């Protein structure tokens, strides 16, 4: 089950004739529940992963036919909608990060707890893999992506040792390297592989740039009272969405001195998983849902 499912469906305030977009289809966890509420409305689903598209189609076609599946990076949302003659929508949902099936499939290479090929591609049609990055990127580029994507401690040491110990082919080769080169105190606190693998995954899939590209399009795509819902799982993702909302609602401090009542154009609500959900789904622990509404 996707994280914060009940909250997403409630806050979307789905109209049976509305148009909604699921930017991160996965295995149709959110899409399935949205589709159930549509009669004459339409659901547009995007995913970079062809496996997600194919498997979700089997799930959704049992509900009704009011949906369209499109293999695409969500950074191209405006172009995708234009091609199917849609200008504005009533709701957009983005469940960021890796989907559970991608994490659970060892062959996809996202896991640091199981040995696999260092792949990490969400779109298996693209050429760039984690293995290529580890074996070819310069010290400067490796160090930068470790810091920018995951605030990795000892990033310089890690980048230097990666270059010294090339080539890497499997995940446990990288995990073992980290265990050997990092201070015992850090290893006791947490598994540093988590952040390093996160940094690599974000680099392979260009995730943060894709989010920025998407956010620029949101204001023009939402109808009045339309909603953009984003579930983030780490601070880098959440920061971009937080900054996006701040820019939408920026008010010149000079106006505060004037007797002008300025109408709000946007509102935001933030929701965290309940304690019950955290107990049932360990992947929900770091989740945060931001609901941004165009007033």
Coordinates of C-alpha atoms in Angstrom, one line a residue:
X1 CA 0.0 0.0 0.0
X2 CA 1.3 3.5 -0.8
X3 CA 2.3 5.9 2.0
X4 CA -0.4 8.3 3.2
X5 CA -3.0 6.8 0.8
X6 CA -6.2 7.8 2.8
X7 CA -4.8 11.4 3.3
X8 CA -4.1 11.8 -0.4
X9 CA -7.5 10.7 -1.5
X10 CA -9.2 12.9 1.1
X11 CA -7.2 16.0 0.4
X12 CA -7.5 15.7 -3.4
X13 CA -11.2 16.3 -3.0
X14 CA -11.9 14.3 -6.2
X15 CA -14.8 15.4 -8.4
X16 CA -16.3 12.6 -10.4
X17 CA -16.0 14.7 -13.6
X18 CA -12.5 16.1 -12.8
X19 CA -9.2 15.6 -14.5
X20 CA -6.4 14.2 -12.3
X21 CA -2.7 13.3 -12.9
X22 CA -0.7 10.6 -11.1
X23 CA 2.9 11.5 -11.9
X24 CA 4.4 8.4 -10.2
X25 CA 2.1 5.5 -11.2
X26 CA 4.2 2.7 -9.6
X27 CA 1.8 -0.2 -9.1
X28 CA -1.3 2.1 -9.2
X29 CA -1.7 2.4 -5.5
X30 CA -3.0 6.0 -5.7
X31 CA -4.4 5.8 -9.2
X32 CA -6.6 2.8 -8.3
X33 CA -8.4 4.8 -5.6
X34 CA -8.7 8.0 -7.7
X35 CA -10.1 6.0 -10.6
X36 CA -12.8 4.5 -8.4
X37 CA -14.2 8.0 -7.8
X38 CA -14.4 9.1 -11.5
X39 CA -17.5 8.7 -13.7
X40 CA -17.0 11.1 -16.6
X41 CA -13.6 12.4 -15.4
X42 CA -10.2 11.4 -16.6
X43 CA -7.0 10.1 -14.9
X44 CA -3.6 10.5 -16.6
X45 CA -0.9 8.3 -15.3
X46 CA 2.9 8.8 -15.9
X47 CA 5.8 6.6 -15.1
X48 CA 9.3 6.2 -16.5
X49 CA 9.3 2.4 -15.7
X50 CA 7.6 0.3 -18.5
X51 CA 7.1 -2.5 -15.9
X52 CA 5.0 -0.2 -13.8
X53 CA 2.9 0.8 -16.9
X54 CA 2.3 -2.8 -17.9
X55 CA 1.4 -4.1 -14.5
X56 CA -0.8 -1.1 -13.5
X57 CA -2.8 -1.5 -16.7
X58 CA -3.9 -4.9 -15.5
X59 CA -5.0 -3.4 -12.2
X60 CA -6.8 -0.3 -13.6
X61 CA -8.7 -1.9 -16.5
X62 CA -10.7 -3.9 -13.9
X63 CA -12.1 -0.6 -12.5
X64 CA -13.1 1.5 -15.5
X65 CA -11.6 2.8 -18.7
X66 CA -11.3 6.5 -17.7
X67 CA -7.5 6.5 -17.7
X68 CA -4.5 7.0 -19.9
X69 CA -1.1 5.5 -19.3
X70 CA 1.9 7.3 -20.6
X71 CA 5.6 6.2 -20.3
X72 CA 7.3 9.5 -19.5
X73 CA 9.4 11.4 -17.0
X74 CA 7.1 13.8 -15.1
X75 CA 9.4 16.7 -16.0
X76 CA 7.7 16.6 -19.4
X77 CA 4.2 17.0 -18.0
X78 CA 3.1 20.0 -20.0
X79 CA 4.1 18.4 -23.3
X80 CA 2.4 15.1 -22.3
X81 CA -0.9 16.9 -21.5
X82 CA -0.7 19.0 -24.7
X83 CA -0.4 15.9 -26.8
X84 CA -3.7 14.6 -25.4
X85 CA -5.4 18.0 -25.7
X86 CA -5.6 18.8 -21.9
X87 CA -4.8 22.4 -20.8
X88 CA -5.8 22.3 -17.1
X89 CA -6.3 19.7 -14.4
X90 CA -8.0 19.5 -11.0
X91 CA -5.3 17.6 -9.1
X92 CA -1.8 16.3 -9.4
X93 CA -0.1 13.8 -7.2
X94 CA 3.6 13.0 -7.0
X95 CA 4.9 10.2 -4.7
X96 CA 8.6 10.9 -5.0
X97 CA 11.5 8.5 -4.6
X98 CA 11.6 4.8 -5.5
X99 CA 8.5 2.6 -5.7
X100 CA 8.3 -0.4 -3.4
X101 CA 8.4 -2.9 -6.3
X102 CA 11.6 -1.3 -7.6
X103 CA 13.2 -1.5 -4.2
X104 CA 12.1 -5.1 -3.7
X105 CA 13.3 -6.3 -7.1
X106 CA 17.0 -7.2 -6.4
X107 CA 17.8 -7.0 -10.1
X108 CA 17.0 -3.3 -10.3
X109 CA 20.0 -2.6 -8.1
X110 CA 18.5 -0.1 -5.6
X111 CA 19.1 -2.1 -2.5
X112 CA 22.3 -1.9 -0.4
X113 CA 21.1 -4.8 1.8
X114 CA 21.1 -7.4 -1.0
X115 CA 23.8 -7.9 -3.5
X116 CA 23.0 -7.0 -7.1
X117 CA 24.3 -5.3 -10.2
X118 CA 24.8 -1.6 -9.6
X119 CA 22.0 -0.4 -11.9
X120 CA 19.5 2.0 -10.1
X121 CA 17.7 3.0 -13.3
X122 CA 14.0 3.9 -12.9
X123 CA 13.8 3.9 -16.7
X124 CA 15.5 0.7 -18.0
X125 CA 15.7 2.2 -21.5
X126 CA 18.2 4.9 -20.4
X127 CA 21.9 4.1 -20.7
X128 CA 23.3 5.8 -17.5
X129 CA 23.7 3.4 -14.5
X130 CA 25.2 3.7 -11.1
X131 CA 28.0 1.4 -12.2
X132 CA 29.0 3.8 -15.0
X133 CA 29.0 6.7 -12.5
X134 CA 31.2 4.9 -10.0
X135 CA 33.6 3.7 -12.6
X136 CA 33.9 6.8 -14.8
X137 CA 33.1 10.1 -12.9
X138 CA 35.9 12.3 -11.7
X139 CA 36.7 12.9 -8.0
X140 CA 35.2 16.4 -8.2
X141 CA 31.9 15.1 -9.7
X142 CA 31.6 12.2 -7.3
X143 CA 32.2 14.4 -4.3
X144 CA 29.7 17.0 -5.5
X145 CA 26.9 14.5 -6.2
X146 CA 27.5 12.8 -2.7
X147 CA 27.1 16.2 -1.0
X148 CA 24.4 17.7 -3.3
X149 CA 22.1 14.7 -3.4
X150 CA 22.4 13.3 0.2
X151 CA 24.7 15.4 2.4
X152 CA 27.1 12.4 2.7
X153 CA 29.7 12.7 5.5
X154 CA 33.3 12.0 4.5
X155 CA 32.3 12.6 0.9
X156 CA 35.9 13.4 -0.2
X157 CA 37.3 10.3 1.4
X158 CA 34.6 8.2 -0.2
X159 CA 35.1 9.7 -3.6
X160 CA 38.9 9.3 -3.4
X161 CA 38.5 5.6 -2.3
X162 CA 36.0 4.9 -5.0
X163 CA 38.4 6.0 -7.7
X164 CA 41.3 4.1 -6.1
X165 CA 39.3 0.8 -5.9
X166 CA 37.7 0.8 -9.3
X167 CA 36.0 -1.1 -11.0
X168 CA 32.7 -1.7 -9.2
X169 CA 30.1 -4.1 -10.5
X170 CA 28.0 -5.2 -7.6
X171 CA 26.4 -3.4 -4.7
X172 CA 28.2 -5.3 -1.9
X173 CA 31.6 -4.2 -3.4
X174 CA 30.6 -0.6 -2.6
X175 CA 29.0 -1.5 0.8
X176 CA 32.2 -3.3 1.8
X177 CA 34.4 -0.4 0.7
X178 CA 32.4 2.0 2.9
X179 CA 32.6 -0.4 5.9
X180 CA 36.4 -0.5 5.5
X181 CA 37.1 3.2 5.0
X182 CA 34.7 5.0 7.4
X183 CA 35.2 5.6 11.1
X184 CA 33.7 2.9 13.4
X185 CA 31.8 5.6 15.3
X186 CA 29.9 6.5 12.2
X187 CA 29.2 2.9 11.3
X188 CA 27.7 2.3 14.7
X189 CA 25.3 5.3 14.4
X190 CA 23.8 4.3 11.0
X191 CA 24.5 2.5 7.8
X192 CA 26.3 5.0 5.6
X193 CA 25.5 3.0 2.5
X194 CA 21.9 4.3 2.7
X195 CA 23.0 7.9 1.9
X196 CA 25.6 6.9 -0.6
X197 CA 23.1 4.7 -2.5
X198 CA 20.5 7.6 -2.3
X199 CA 23.0 10.0 -3.8
X200 CA 23.9 7.6 -6.7
X201 CA 20.2 6.8 -7.4
X202 CA 19.3 10.5 -7.5
X203 CA 22.2 11.1 -9.9
X204 CA 21.3 8.2 -12.2
X205 CA 17.7 9.4 -12.5
X206 CA 18.4 13.1 -12.4
X207 CA 15.6 13.3 -9.8
X208 CA 16.2 16.7 -8.2
X209 CA 16.4 18.5 -11.6
X210 CA 13.3 16.6 -12.7
X211 CA 11.4 17.9 -9.7
X212 CA 12.5 21.5 -10.4
X213 CA 11.5 21.2 -14.0
X214 CA 8.1 19.9 -12.9
X215 CA 7.4 22.6 -10.3
X216 CA 7.9 25.4 -12.9
X217 CA 4.9 23.9 -14.8
X218 CA 2.4 23.4 -11.9
X219 CA 0.9 26.9 -11.6
X220 CA -0.2 27.1 -15.2
X221 CA -1.6 23.5 -15.2
X222 CA -4.0 23.7 -12.2
X223 CA -7.6 24.8 -12.4
X224 CA -8.9 27.2 -9.8
X225 CA -9.1 25.2 -6.5
X226 CA -6.8 22.6 -8.1
X227 CA -4.4 20.8 -5.9
X228 CA -0.8 19.7 -6.1
X229 CA 0.1 16.9 -3.7
X230 CA 3.7 15.8 -3.2
X231 CA 5.0 13.1 -0.9
X232 CA 8.7 13.4 -0.2
X233 CA 11.0 11.1 1.7
X234 CA 14.1 13.1 2.3
X235 CA 15.1 16.7 2.9
X236 CA 16.5 17.4 -0.6
X237 CA 13.1 16.6 -2.2
X238 CA 11.1 18.4 0.4
X239 CA 13.3 21.5 0.3
X240 CA 12.5 22.0 -3.4
X241 CA 8.7 21.8 -2.8
X242 CA 9.0 24.1 0.2
X243 CA 10.9 26.6 -1.8
X244 CA 8.4 26.4 -4.6
X245 CA 5.6 27.3 -2.3
X246 CA 7.5 30.1 -0.7
X247 CA 8.1 31.6 -4.2
X248 CA 4.4 31.3 -5.0
X249 CA 3.4 33.2 -1.9
X250 CA 6.3 35.7 -1.8
X251 CA 5.1 39.2 -0.7
X252 CA 7.3 42.3 -1.0
X253 CA 8.0 43.4 2.6
X254 CA 7.4 47.1 1.5
X255 CA 3.7 46.2 0.9
X256 CA 3.4 45.3 4.6
X257 CA 3.6 49.0 5.5
X258 CA 0.7 49.9 3.1
X259 CA -2.9 49.6 4.0
X260 CA -3.5 47.0 1.3
X261 CA -5.4 43.8 1.9
X262 CA -3.8 41.3 -0.5
X263 CA -5.8 38.2 -1.4
X264 CA -4.0 34.9 -1.0
X265 CA -3.6 33.0 -4.3
X266 CA -2.2 29.8 -2.8
X267 CA -2.5 27.8 0.4
X268 CA -0.5 24.9 1.9
X269 CA -1.1 22.1 4.4
X270 CA 1.5 19.6 5.6
X271 CA 0.6 16.1 6.8
X272 CA 2.8 13.4 8.4
X273 CA 2.0 9.6 8.6
X274 CA 0.1 8.5 11.7
X275 CA 1.8 6.4 14.4
X276 CA -0.3 3.5 13.3
X277 CA 0.9 3.8 9.7
X278 CA 4.5 4.1 10.8
X279 CA 4.1 0.8 12.7
X280 CA 2.5 -0.9 9.7
X281 CA 4.8 0.5 7.0
X282 CA 8.5 1.2 7.9
X283 CA 8.9 3.1 4.6
X284 CA 6.5 5.8 5.8
X285 CA 8.7 7.0 8.7
X286 CA 10.4 9.8 6.8
X287 CA 7.4 10.7 4.6
X288 CA 5.9 14.2 4.4
X289 CA 2.9 15.2 2.4
X290 CA 2.5 18.8 1.2
X291 CA -0.8 19.8 -0.2
X292 CA -0.6 23.1 -2.3
X293 CA -3.9 24.5 -3.4
X294 CA -4.5 27.2 -6.1
X295 CA -7.2 29.4 -4.6

